[in-house]
Amino acid sequence: MSSRELSTSPHVQSVLTAAYDPHSGQPTIIAQYPEPIVADLPLLASLMLPAQPKQQDWTTFFLYQANAISGGNTPNNLANMSKLEYNIRSEYKKSTSTRLHVLTLYNRDRAISIITHHSFFHIFKPLLVLGLAEANPQDALIRVYEAANSLDLTRLPHLNYFERAVLIDSEKLHLFEEKFRDGDLDAEHRDSVVSNATTLAMSDRKNSVATVGTIESQDSGFGRPSYFIDLKRSGSTAPQQSSSSAASTNNSTNNLVRDTHFFETKFTYNNSLKVPLRIPVDHHPEIVSDFSIINLVSAMLQITHPCETQHPELTTYGAYTPALLILINGLITQKRILFLGSPEDTGIICDRVLAACGLGSGNGLLRNFVAHAYPYVPALSDADEDIINSPGGYIAGTSAENAARLETNPSWWDILINLETGTLKISSATGVQGPSLTQDKLAAAAQQSLLGSMNPEDVAFLADLRVMVSDHFAEPSVRARCRLYIKRFVRIATNYEDFKHGRTQLWSNPGCDFGYGYTWVSDTQRIFDLNCYSPVIEAWRVSKSYRYYIDEQKHEVWNPTYMKRITPGSDRMLFDFDYYLDKIRYQKIVDENESAQLYKSIAEHLVDDDDTIRFIASSSINNLFYVALGLFHRQADVRTATVRIIRSVEMNPTGHYFYTAMSQFQKVAYKRLLHDAVRDARVPTPGGPHLHSPQPPVIFESQEAVGKVA
C-alpha cells in the first residue's frame, strides 16, 4: 500500500468493546464506534475474550471483507461487501478480499479491540492500554478512534522490492535517508538540514576526487608512499579537514541522524497526551505485528527428540530431522500446523503463530502464510471444519488444555507443537510410522551420524541461529539469516525445475546465456541437494505460495519498466547477481578467462542506480568483500572491471554506506587503481559523467584536467 493510500483511508475502521454478560456469563459486544459492523458478533466476542488472564493479555485475529461482487451495487451485494468474515474457505474469494487485522487487549472484565488494515498494527498498543483504563467504555472508543486516525503517514517512505530487500538485510541506520522529508521542522531549519546534507555528500565525493587528484603532491620526497593508511584518522586516505569544516560536517551529521528502518511520528490521545511511535519502513503484508522470531527459533532449537512419525516432505533427514527444519518444511509445503500453549498466555501463542508466518515467508520473500493464520482459536473442534479442512493448510494456536483431545484426532492437524512440553509431533494420519529409537545410546548415535549426513548449509544455518540466540543478537539479524535460508531454497528450486522439468518458471531469462539460480561448492553437493529437497520442492510447486511468488516476480522484478530495456541479443540482459556473486564467493571459477568474463559481465550490467540497488541487495551478505578481491587479480581488465563495480556502489547514495564499510586495505587498493583508471580515461571521475550514464566518458588529457574537475 502506497503512502497516499495510507494517508487517505482511515487507519482504524472500528473500535469495539466486549464484556461478559451478567446473566449468561458469555462474552458479548457491548459497544462499537463509529458505527455497528456487520459480522458474527458472538464469534467476535469469544475471540476478544478467549480466556481468563492473570491480569491482562493480548490476542489477535483476522477478518476479511469482500472488495467487489459481480451483479452491480444492489442492496444485497452492498450488504455482503460490508460484512466481515472470520474465515473464507474459497481460496479465490479470500485472495480477492481485504484482510483486516484485529488487535485486542483484554483483562478479567472486558476487552477493547481495533480493526485496521495496517499490518503494523502493533503501533496501536499504547492506545488500547489507555482505552482499557478508561472508566466509560463509550468514551474510550471515541478517544481511541480519534487518536488512531489522527496519524499523518503522508511522509512515510515507500520502497520498491529491492530497496526493501536492502533495508531488511542491513542494520545500517541511514539507508535511503533521502526518502525522508523533515516535515516537522520549520522551513528555515529544513532548508539548513538539506543544505548540510548536500554539502556533506559533495564533501565526501570531492574528498574522493582530491585523493585521486593530489596523489603526486603526497609523494613529496619524504619517504611517504603515494597511498598510505593514516592511523590517526582510522585509516582514511582522504585529505585532513580543517577544524571548522570537521565541526560543520559533524553538526550536519547530527542533524540527519535517524534509524531509517523506522518512521517516527506520534498521535494525540484525548487532545492532550502525545504518544510517540515508530512505524517499520520495510513493512510487508506477510510481516504482521511486532513478533519475535528469536523466541520461536529458541523454542524450536530446544526440541531434540525424534519423530515417531515420518513424512518425506517434512523429515528430510529422517526421524532426527531438527524440529526447526521440520517447521520450515511444513510452512513451505503449507501443512496444517498447530501451536499449543498456556491459556493464560494467549499473547505468547499469537506471537509464535505470527513469527511462524514470518519465518516461512522469509520475511516477506514468499506469500500466502498470513492468509491461513489463526493466531488464537479458543477451542479447535469439529465446529471449525472450514479451518481444519482448509485447502491451503493453516497456522493456528490454541490452548494446551486441548492437547489430549487433539492428539486423539490426528486428522485435524499435520504438525503439533506443544510449547508447554517442548515437543513436536507429526500426525499419524499424514505420515508413516518410523523405526523405534527409544534407547539413549541409539539416539545419541543417530544424532551424531545425522550431522555427518546433513547438508553443510543446513548445519551452518542451525549453528548460526544457536550462536545468535545464545549471544543475544538483535531481532533483525536473526530475521535476515532466516530470510537468506528461504532465499536459498527458492534458488535451489529454480535449478531443480531446470534439471527435472527442462524449464523453470522462477526465472525469466529471455534468450541469454548468463547463469542463474544457486551456486554449489561441488557437483556432488548439487546432486545431493536436489535429491534431498525434491519432495519439498515438488510440494511447494503445487501450492499457492509458489504461484504468488511467480506473480510477484513478474510484477516487481521482471516489471515492464525494467524489462523493456532488455531484449534478446543485446548486451543488457536480466542478470542474476546472486549467482555470479556466489561464484566469486565460493571461487567456482574454472580459469582466468572465466574470471575476466564474470567481472566484466557484472560491471556491464551496472548501468544505473536501479541496477546498483539490485546488486547491493545481492551483495548484502558480505559478498562485496569477495568482489573487491578482484582488485588484486593478475589481469588488468579484471582489476578495471572491479574498479567500475566498486565505483558504482560508492557513487550510489545507498551504496556509499556499503562502500565505507569495506576494509581499509581494499579501499587503498581501489583508490590506487581508480587513479590509474582515471589517468588512462577508463573510469570517469565524479565531476564527469556518472559511471551509470549511457553517455561516453570524458577522456582527461592530463592530470591537471582531473584537478579542474575536482
XYZ file of C-alpha atoms in Angstrom:
710
model
C 0.000 0.000 0.000
C 1.403 3.380 -1.016
C 1.897 6.359 1.281
C -1.005 8.120 -0.425
C -3.341 5.201 0.250
C -2.098 5.008 3.821
C -2.982 8.641 4.405
C -6.353 8.835 2.598
C -8.060 5.820 4.204
C -8.830 5.625 7.948
C -6.082 3.917 9.865
C -8.644 2.268 12.153
C -12.053 1.301 10.762
C -13.750 0.386 14.030
C -13.196 0.119 17.762
C -15.069 -2.498 19.797
C -15.583 -3.320 23.443
C -16.653 -6.717 24.783
C -17.546 -7.908 28.274
C -19.127 -10.917 29.969
C -22.905 -10.926 30.033
C -24.024 -10.809 33.700
C -26.852 -13.290 33.069
C -25.411 -15.883 30.680
C -21.742 -15.364 31.501
C -20.902 -15.396 27.772
C -18.729 -12.766 26.051
C -20.824 -10.054 24.400
C -20.070 -6.978 22.277
C -21.293 -4.049 24.377
C -20.159 -1.033 22.322
C -18.940 -0.174 18.815
C -17.637 3.002 17.205
C -18.102 4.823 14.862
C -20.943 2.577 13.656
C -22.042 -1.030 14.123
C -20.215 -3.568 11.984
C -21.818 -6.419 10.041
C -20.278 -9.626 11.386
C -20.865 -12.633 13.594
C -20.798 -10.634 16.831
C -20.949 -13.603 19.259
C -17.939 -15.154 17.477
C -16.042 -11.858 17.626
C -16.806 -11.506 21.326
C -15.491 -15.005 22.055
C -12.304 -14.209 20.121
C -11.883 -10.931 22.015
C -12.257 -12.677 25.380
C -10.677 -16.097 24.745
C -9.566 -16.872 28.308
C -9.227 -15.597 31.856
C -5.793 -13.955 32.138
C -3.955 -13.342 35.378
C -4.140 -9.608 34.764
C -4.283 -8.597 31.107
C -3.106 -10.052 27.819
C -3.115 -9.526 24.058
C -4.726 -11.529 21.315
C -5.033 -11.154 17.551
C -7.254 -12.450 14.775
C -8.078 -11.501 11.191
C -11.280 -10.623 9.363
C -11.980 -10.482 5.630
C -14.121 -8.061 3.670
C -15.143 -8.609 0.044
C -13.806 -5.934 -2.314
C -16.248 -6.324 -5.197
C -19.168 -8.550 -6.101
C -20.446 -9.094 -9.621
C -24.040 -8.089 -10.252
C -23.914 -4.369 -9.520
C -24.497 -2.342 -6.368
C -27.714 -4.000 -5.332
C -28.724 -3.759 -1.654
C -27.944 -7.435 -1.186
C -24.467 -7.101 -2.736
C -23.668 -3.964 -0.737
C -24.627 -5.807 2.451
C -22.341 -8.701 1.547
C -19.460 -6.321 0.761
C -19.731 -4.656 4.183
C -19.851 -7.962 6.050
C -16.709 -9.022 7.898
C -15.988 -12.757 7.807
C -13.676 -14.678 10.119
C -12.860 -17.427 7.651
C -13.382 -17.824 3.921
C -12.961 -21.327 2.611
C -12.698 -20.329 -1.032
C -9.077 -19.558 -1.893
C -10.083 -17.235 -4.716
C -12.597 -15.285 -2.648
C -10.110 -14.914 0.195
C -7.349 -13.720 -2.137
C -9.631 -11.033 -3.610
C -10.874 -9.832 -0.201
C -9.313 -7.203 2.036
C -7.674 -8.599 5.148
C -8.351 -6.631 8.307
C -6.335 -7.100 11.472
C -7.967 -7.116 14.900
C -5.750 -6.298 17.868
C -7.278 -6.905 21.289
C -6.259 -6.076 24.842
C -8.348 -7.832 27.471
C -8.463 -8.439 31.217
C -10.780 -10.373 33.507
C -13.661 -7.959 32.982
C -13.657 -6.656 29.425
C -11.746 -6.263 26.190
C -11.090 -3.468 23.723
C -10.203 -4.046 20.061
C -9.293 -2.050 16.998
C -9.880 -3.160 13.393
C -7.263 -1.904 10.947
C -5.892 -2.737 7.504
C -2.309 -1.958 8.583
C -0.015 -4.966 9.009
C 1.999 -2.973 11.574
C -0.989 -2.800 13.920
C 1.242 -3.198 16.978
C 1.769 0.572 16.895
C -1.742 0.936 18.361
C -0.937 -0.991 21.550
C -0.399 2.158 23.662
C -3.820 3.389 22.571
C -5.527 0.208 23.736
C -3.753 0.370 27.092
C -5.062 3.907 27.583
C -8.516 2.948 26.331
C -8.884 -0.085 28.603
C -8.022 2.105 31.591
C -10.950 4.443 30.864
C -13.928 4.129 33.189
C -16.508 4.835 30.485
C -16.253 2.275 27.614
C -18.041 4.538 25.103
C -15.703 7.472 25.793
C -12.750 5.113 25.451
C -13.859 4.000 21.990
C -14.238 7.582 20.763
C -10.851 8.658 22.106
C -9.048 5.614 20.734
C -10.655 6.017 17.314
C -9.886 9.734 17.046
C -6.324 9.321 18.259
C -5.575 6.453 15.888
C -6.931 8.305 12.869
C -5.026 11.467 13.751
C -1.836 9.864 12.476
C -0.241 11.552 9.484
C 1.517 8.980 7.303
C 1.844 11.109 4.173
C 5.616 11.267 4.679
C 6.042 7.539 5.242
C 8.671 6.491 2.654
C 7.660 3.959 0.022
C 10.327 1.446 -1.006
C 10.354 -0.794 -4.044
C 11.080 -4.527 -3.979
C 14.886 -4.296 -3.992
C 15.142 -1.246 -1.739
C 13.114 -3.083 0.854
C 15.390 -6.128 0.495
C 18.448 -3.941 1.131
C 16.841 -2.395 4.210
C 15.805 -5.780 5.631
C 19.223 -7.372 5.182
C 21.214 -4.487 6.655
C 21.328 -2.883 10.090
C 22.908 0.335 8.813
C 20.996 3.258 10.268
C 20.987 5.766 7.393
C 19.941 3.809 4.311
C 17.562 5.672 1.965
C 17.691 8.762 4.136
C 16.943 10.844 1.071
C 13.409 9.391 1.060
C 12.587 11.029 4.389
C 11.214 14.568 4.485
C 11.525 16.548 7.727
C 8.031 17.945 7.759
C 8.133 18.672 11.483
C 10.921 21.216 11.015
C 10.268 24.826 10.181
C 11.131 25.877 6.633
C 14.368 27.655 7.542
C 15.667 24.758 9.625
C 14.614 22.244 6.990
C 16.474 24.128 4.264
C 19.510 24.234 6.519
C 19.410 20.488 7.097
C 19.002 19.756 3.378
C 21.837 22.148 2.573
C 24.072 20.490 5.150
C 23.198 17.068 3.793
C 24.065 18.163 0.256
C 27.313 19.740 1.441
C 28.248 16.564 3.309
C 27.591 14.367 0.278
C 29.540 16.702 -2.026
C 32.340 16.836 0.518
C 32.629 13.047 0.504
C 32.805 12.927 -3.280
C 35.246 15.852 -3.537
C 37.467 14.213 -0.943
C 37.406 11.108 -3.124
C 38.494 13.172 -6.134
C 41.017 15.104 -4.071
C 42.591 11.830 -3.070
C 42.983 10.984 -6.732
C 43.975 14.467 -7.875
C 46.626 15.149 -5.212
C 48.398 11.847 -5.399
C 51.531 13.332 -6.890
C 51.812 16.010 -4.211
C 51.568 13.446 -1.438
C 54.706 11.724 -2.654
C 56.929 14.709 -1.945
C 60.284 13.101 -1.214
C 59.765 12.496 2.498
C 59.696 8.722 2.117
C 55.892 8.579 2.203
C 54.319 6.309 -0.477
C 51.606 7.548 -2.806
C 48.981 5.596 -0.859
C 49.187 5.139 2.868
C 46.916 4.433 5.829
C 46.793 7.258 8.358
C 46.254 5.503 11.697
C 45.439 8.793 13.422
C 42.404 9.125 11.133
C 41.269 5.471 11.352
C 42.861 4.521 8.067
C 41.291 7.244 5.907
C 43.126 8.131 2.730
C 41.293 11.437 2.208
C 42.975 14.768 2.987
C 42.555 16.071 6.546
C 39.772 18.592 7.036
C 40.139 21.833 8.868
C 38.640 22.028 12.341
C 35.828 24.319 11.178
C 34.996 22.010 8.271
C 35.023 18.969 10.556
C 32.745 20.706 13.033
C 30.345 21.657 10.253
C 30.314 18.083 8.998
C 29.657 16.710 12.492
C 26.788 19.143 13.028
C 25.190 18.254 9.714
C 25.589 14.574 10.503
C 23.925 15.007 13.893
C 21.013 16.834 12.261
C 20.487 13.874 9.938
C 20.920 11.023 12.423
C 17.933 8.656 12.446
C 17.258 4.952 12.135
C 15.733 4.802 8.682
C 14.303 1.362 9.383
C 11.533 3.241 11.201
C 9.343 6.253 10.519
C 8.897 8.262 13.686
C 5.644 10.060 14.351
C 3.121 10.472 17.168
C -0.556 10.520 17.926
C -2.505 12.672 20.342
C -4.808 10.974 22.852
C -7.718 12.921 24.313
C -6.346 16.159 22.762
C -3.617 16.326 25.379
C -1.335 13.291 25.662
C 1.187 12.933 22.837
C 2.438 9.384 22.411
C 5.463 8.760 20.125
C 5.625 5.670 17.950
C 7.857 4.072 15.313
C 6.465 2.528 12.138
C 8.640 -0.007 10.280
C 9.530 1.355 6.851
C 10.066 -2.149 5.448
C 6.507 -3.217 6.306
C 5.018 -6.036 4.258
C 1.617 -7.802 4.265
C 3.287 -11.065 5.367
C 5.069 -9.361 8.280
C 2.333 -8.571 10.772
C 2.738 -7.053 14.223
C 5.997 -7.000 16.213
C 6.501 -10.747 16.666
C 9.778 -12.173 17.940
C 11.311 -14.709 15.607
C 14.105 -15.156 18.167
C 11.704 -16.653 20.704
C 10.257 -19.020 18.102
C 13.707 -20.151 16.935
C 14.866 -20.599 20.529
C 11.842 -22.782 21.333
C 12.337 -24.934 18.229
C 16.061 -25.412 18.827
C 15.298 -26.856 22.274
C 13.219 -29.683 20.750
C 15.627 -32.584 20.161
C 13.539 -35.753 20.480
C 12.984 -37.924 17.371
C 9.726 -38.030 15.441
C 7.922 -41.338 15.694
C 6.017 -40.493 12.511
C 7.916 -39.501 9.385
C 6.928 -37.705 6.205
C 9.097 -37.236 3.077
C 8.188 -33.552 2.796
C 8.917 -32.851 6.465
C 11.581 -35.203 7.810
C 14.135 -34.746 5.038
C 16.841 -36.253 7.276
C 14.796 -38.981 8.910
C 13.475 -39.242 12.441
C 16.129 -36.890 13.856
C 15.493 -34.059 11.432
C 15.839 -30.870 13.541
C 12.486 -29.520 14.661
C 13.168 -26.095 13.139
C 13.721 -27.645 9.696
C 10.516 -29.677 10.069
C 8.639 -26.474 10.833
C 10.155 -24.648 7.840
C 9.370 -27.565 5.524
C 5.827 -27.652 6.852
C 5.385 -23.934 6.266
C 6.732 -24.057 2.718
C 4.558 -27.042 1.804
C 1.507 -25.468 3.518
C 0.811 -28.139 6.094
C -1.661 -27.758 8.956
C 0.488 -26.503 11.843
C -0.915 -26.130 15.342
C 0.799 -24.459 18.324
C -0.305 -25.299 21.868
C 0.373 -23.007 24.819
C -0.893 -21.869 28.175
C -4.404 -20.357 28.039
C -3.125 -17.640 30.370
C -0.557 -16.542 27.756
C -2.565 -16.025 24.581
C -0.208 -13.207 23.615
C 2.716 -15.656 23.513
C 0.764 -18.148 21.379
C -0.223 -15.392 18.935
C 3.390 -14.258 18.783
C 4.607 -17.750 17.861
C 1.993 -18.124 15.126
C 2.805 -14.741 13.581
C 6.536 -15.465 13.896
C 6.000 -18.764 12.051
C 4.325 -16.814 9.227
C 7.347 -14.503 9.074
C 9.742 -17.448 9.154
C 8.030 -19.309 6.329
C 7.728 -16.208 4.174
C 11.415 -15.404 4.526
C 10.496 -12.017 5.976
C 8.262 -11.220 3.022
C 10.024 -13.161 0.255
C 7.109 -15.622 -0.099
C 3.382 -15.055 0.395
C 0.126 -16.757 1.440
C 1.020 -17.547 5.047
C -0.917 -14.889 6.979
C -3.994 -15.650 4.855
C -4.124 -19.074 6.559
C -3.115 -17.909 10.042
C -5.389 -18.097 13.081
C -3.231 -16.734 15.909
C -5.529 -17.978 18.676
C -8.534 -20.277 18.401
C -10.151 -20.726 21.851
C -11.058 -24.395 21.261
C -10.384 -26.148 17.960
C -13.150 -28.692 17.398
C -15.395 -30.299 14.792
C -17.225 -26.974 14.502
C -14.098 -25.464 12.932
C -14.371 -27.694 9.878
C -13.572 -24.828 7.493
C -10.243 -24.272 9.259
C -9.360 -27.957 9.680
C -10.043 -28.768 6.025
C -8.568 -25.593 4.573
C -7.029 -26.464 1.162
C -4.043 -24.215 1.860
C -3.366 -25.629 5.298
C -3.321 -23.422 8.385
C -1.039 -21.981 11.051
C -3.009 -21.754 14.274
C -2.636 -21.518 18.018
C -4.828 -22.843 20.800
C -4.776 -23.791 24.455
C -2.633 -26.696 25.654
C -5.678 -27.820 27.654
C -6.939 -29.234 24.337
C -3.801 -31.361 23.825
C -5.345 -34.707 24.788
C -8.381 -34.176 22.563
C -6.240 -33.043 19.650
C -3.863 -35.991 19.896
C -6.801 -38.371 19.640
C -7.878 -36.588 16.432
C -4.735 -36.631 14.253
C -6.804 -35.917 11.145
C -7.253 -32.316 12.348
C -3.571 -31.374 12.054
C -0.269 -32.311 10.404
C 2.279 -30.831 12.838
C 1.533 -30.356 16.530
C 3.954 -28.178 18.534
C 3.390 -28.070 22.279
C 5.130 -25.007 23.674
C 4.416 -26.122 27.242
C 6.134 -29.521 26.998
C 8.630 -28.638 24.259
C 7.571 -31.392 21.873
C 6.810 -31.676 18.155
C 4.659 -34.405 16.643
C 3.756 -35.311 13.083
C 0.239 -36.617 12.586
C -0.067 -40.359 12.112
C -2.858 -39.620 9.625
C -0.370 -37.734 7.442
C 2.917 -39.618 7.734
C 4.096 -43.174 8.281
C 5.384 -44.856 11.398
C 9.163 -44.726 11.608
C 11.611 -47.093 13.310
C 11.652 -47.173 17.102
C 14.590 -45.257 18.618
C 13.969 -45.174 22.324
C 17.345 -46.159 23.764
C 19.542 -43.226 24.741
C 22.678 -44.740 23.201
C 20.951 -45.357 19.897
C 19.517 -41.849 19.969
C 22.917 -40.262 20.601
C 24.486 -42.316 17.813
C 21.712 -41.394 15.407
C 22.074 -37.689 16.175
C 25.841 -37.878 15.720
C 25.524 -39.614 12.352
C 22.885 -37.078 11.305
C 25.377 -34.229 11.486
C 27.611 -36.053 9.040
C 24.814 -36.708 6.567
C 23.120 -33.295 6.635
C 23.652 -30.591 4.086
C 26.529 -28.345 5.282
C 24.371 -25.279 4.648
C 21.633 -26.672 6.910
C 24.195 -27.427 9.606
C 25.624 -23.911 9.286
C 22.124 -22.394 9.403
C 21.269 -24.134 12.680
C 24.694 -23.377 14.151
C 24.397 -19.697 13.243
C 20.988 -19.454 14.879
C 22.227 -21.130 18.053
C 25.058 -18.616 18.291
C 22.701 -15.721 17.577
C 20.266 -16.811 20.275
C 22.940 -17.521 22.903
C 24.823 -14.292 22.165
C 21.619 -12.221 22.175
C 21.776 -10.994 18.598
C 19.235 -8.373 17.585
C 15.933 -9.426 16.026
C 16.793 -8.007 12.558
C 19.944 -10.161 12.392
C 18.012 -13.367 13.056
C 15.297 -12.403 10.571
C 17.909 -11.672 7.904
C 19.552 -15.073 8.470
C 16.203 -16.865 8.140
C 15.383 -14.853 5.022
C 18.683 -15.920 3.469
C 17.798 -19.576 4.138
C 14.401 -19.264 2.417
C 16.014 -17.391 -0.463
C 18.491 -20.258 -0.839
C 15.605 -22.739 -1.056
C 13.938 -20.746 -3.839
C 17.190 -20.561 -5.790
C 17.698 -24.323 -5.458
C 14.110 -24.836 -6.642
C 14.975 -22.805 -9.756
C 17.774 -25.209 -10.674
C 15.650 -28.215 -9.711
C 12.934 -27.241 -12.186
C 15.507 -26.844 -14.941
C 17.003 -30.227 -14.088
C 13.746 -32.157 -13.582
C 11.267 -30.435 -15.895
C 13.524 -28.867 -18.523
C 12.485 -25.272 -17.769
C 11.712 -23.071 -14.785
C 9.034 -20.510 -14.082
C 11.032 -18.984 -11.248
C 13.409 -17.073 -13.509
C 12.727 -15.046 -16.656
C 15.690 -15.469 -18.966
C 14.938 -14.107 -22.463
C 17.423 -15.965 -24.603
C 20.621 -15.049 -22.769
C 23.416 -17.380 -21.702
C 24.001 -15.970 -18.222
C 23.668 -18.418 -15.362
C 21.045 -18.169 -12.632
C 19.845 -19.970 -9.549
C 22.029 -21.443 -6.834
C 25.796 -21.934 -6.849
C 27.067 -25.173 -5.350
C 30.509 -25.839 -3.962
C 30.690 -29.147 -5.841
C 28.669 -31.259 -8.277
C 28.345 -33.942 -5.627
C 26.676 -31.469 -3.284
C 24.374 -30.306 -6.079
C 23.111 -33.844 -6.748
C 22.659 -34.460 -3.014
C 20.665 -31.259 -2.520
C 18.392 -31.832 -5.498
C 17.561 -35.321 -4.218
C 17.203 -34.184 -0.601
C 14.882 -31.254 -1.258
C 12.976 -32.880 -4.122
C 9.834 -33.768 -2.075
C 9.705 -30.294 -0.510
C 10.151 -28.524 -3.852
C 7.520 -30.657 -5.585
C 5.028 -29.932 -2.790
C 5.810 -26.216 -2.954
C 5.294 -26.163 -6.728
C 1.608 -27.069 -6.323
C 0.982 -24.519 -3.569
C -0.472 -21.022 -3.792
C 2.747 -19.668 -2.356
C 4.606 -20.821 -5.469
C 2.133 -19.139 -7.800
C 2.142 -15.915 -5.782
C 5.941 -15.840 -5.866
C 5.970 -16.062 -9.668
C 3.330 -13.322 -9.906
C 5.315 -11.056 -7.594
C 8.497 -11.642 -9.579
C 6.684 -10.635 -12.769
C 5.317 -7.510 -11.115
C 8.338 -6.403 -9.052
C 11.467 -7.976 -10.589
C 10.601 -8.528 -14.244
C 8.444 -5.400 -14.397
C 7.871 -3.708 -17.775
C 9.930 -0.634 -16.799
C 12.991 -2.812 -16.347
C 12.307 -5.458 -18.988
C 11.652 -3.003 -21.826
C 15.391 -2.281 -21.873
C 16.190 -5.988 -22.113
C 15.920 -7.648 -25.494
C 17.369 -10.932 -26.751
C 20.771 -10.466 -28.332
C 21.514 -7.154 -26.583
C 24.343 -6.511 -24.141
C 21.814 -5.836 -21.395
C 20.065 -8.935 -20.090
C 18.187 -9.861 -16.945
C 21.142 -10.687 -14.732
C 21.224 -12.872 -11.623
C 23.729 -11.037 -9.442
C 23.304 -13.626 -6.660
C 24.504 -16.419 -8.920
C 27.692 -14.686 -10.020
C 28.492 -13.189 -6.633
C 28.306 -16.661 -5.107
C 30.597 -17.985 -7.834
C 33.129 -15.395 -6.726
C 32.492 -16.131 -3.067
C 32.922 -19.889 -3.439
C 35.716 -19.412 -6.005
C 33.870 -21.590 -8.510
C 35.870 -20.163 -11.418
C 37.493 -22.553 -13.896
C 40.202 -20.294 -15.325
C 41.271 -16.695 -15.620
C 39.273 -16.146 -18.797
C 36.076 -17.075 -16.990
C 37.086 -14.795 -14.137
C 37.579 -11.903 -16.544
C 34.231 -12.547 -18.238
C 32.473 -12.765 -14.879
C 33.735 -9.423 -13.571
C 33.158 -7.726 -16.913
C 29.583 -9.032 -17.056
C 28.798 -7.646 -13.614
C 30.310 -4.269 -14.497
C 28.411 -4.090 -17.796
C 25.095 -4.729 -16.052
C 25.563 -1.882 -13.573
C 24.140 0.792 -15.855
C 22.069 2.940 -13.491
C 21.089 3.325 -9.849
C 18.333 0.708 -10.165
C 20.932 -1.858 -11.205
C 23.183 -0.807 -8.335
C 20.383 -1.302 -5.811
C 19.750 -4.785 -7.277
C 23.458 -5.504 -6.932
C 23.578 -4.264 -3.321
C 20.529 -6.388 -2.460
C 22.508 -9.416 -3.656
C 25.826 -8.427 -2.051
C 24.458 -7.627 1.400
C 25.856 -10.873 2.909
C 29.435 -9.584 2.691
C 29.749 -10.555 -0.971
C 31.213 -7.101 -1.628
C 34.341 -8.227 0.223
C 34.821 -11.107 -2.202
C 34.134 -8.874 -5.199
C 36.856 -6.498 -4.014
C 39.379 -9.344 -4.203
C 39.285 -8.704 -7.952
C 41.357 -5.597 -7.241
C 44.333 -7.919 -6.794
C 43.745 -10.063 -9.878
C 46.703 -10.587 -12.189
C 44.752 -9.443 -15.263
C 44.444 -5.683 -15.712
C 40.977 -5.851 -17.304
C 39.645 -7.747 -14.265
C 41.058 -5.094 -11.955
C 39.489 -2.359 -14.093
C 36.101 -4.108 -14.088
C 36.306 -4.441 -10.298
C 37.010 -0.720 -10.006
C 33.937 0.042 -12.093
C 31.808 -2.221 -9.880
C 33.003 -0.631 -6.645
C 32.734 2.824 -8.189
C 29.070 2.273 -8.983
C 28.491 1.251 -5.355
C 30.452 4.204 -3.984
C 28.600 6.767 -6.100
C 25.148 5.437 -5.203
C 23.539 7.266 -2.217
C 22.708 3.950 -0.575
C 25.718 2.021 -1.828
C 28.050 4.629 -0.339
C 27.320 3.227 3.145
C 28.359 -0.229 1.990
C 31.477 1.176 0.364
C 32.560 2.881 3.599
C 32.225 -0.476 5.393
C 34.868 -2.074 3.160
C 38.256 -2.835 4.678
C 40.793 -0.020 4.517
C 43.246 -2.308 2.759
C 40.804 -2.892 -0.087
C 39.885 0.790 -0.264
C 43.544 1.794 -0.581
C 43.968 -0.641 -3.479
C 40.750 0.638 -5.045
C 41.838 4.292 -4.831
C 45.161 3.493 -6.394
C 43.588 1.615 -9.289
C 40.918 4.297 -9.652
C 43.639 6.912 -10.039
C 45.299 4.841 -12.754
C 41.960 4.274 -14.499
C 41.104 7.975 -14.437
C 44.530 8.818 -15.766
C 44.021 6.372 -18.631
C 40.380 7.523 -19.122
C 38.974 4.075 -18.343
C 36.752 5.260 -15.468
C 35.142 8.731 -15.253
C 35.541 10.907 -12.161
C 32.637 12.155 -10.031
C 32.881 15.524 -11.738
C 32.456 13.960 -15.161
C 29.636 11.796 -16.466
C 28.178 9.402 -13.940
C 29.511 5.868 -14.190
C 25.997 4.663 -14.902
C 25.137 7.192 -17.600
C 24.912 5.966 -21.194
C 26.994 8.925 -22.455
C 30.633 8.178 -23.317
C 33.119 9.081 -20.560
C 35.200 12.213 -20.735
C 38.784 11.494 -21.665
C 41.089 13.546 -19.463
C 44.148 14.684 -21.359
C 46.221 15.446 -18.282
C 46.330 15.230 -14.514
C 45.607 18.979 -14.405
C 42.250 18.271 -16.053
C 41.386 15.916 -13.223
C 42.230 18.631 -10.730
C 39.966 21.110 -12.539
C 37.051 18.691 -12.434
C 37.614 18.197 -8.720
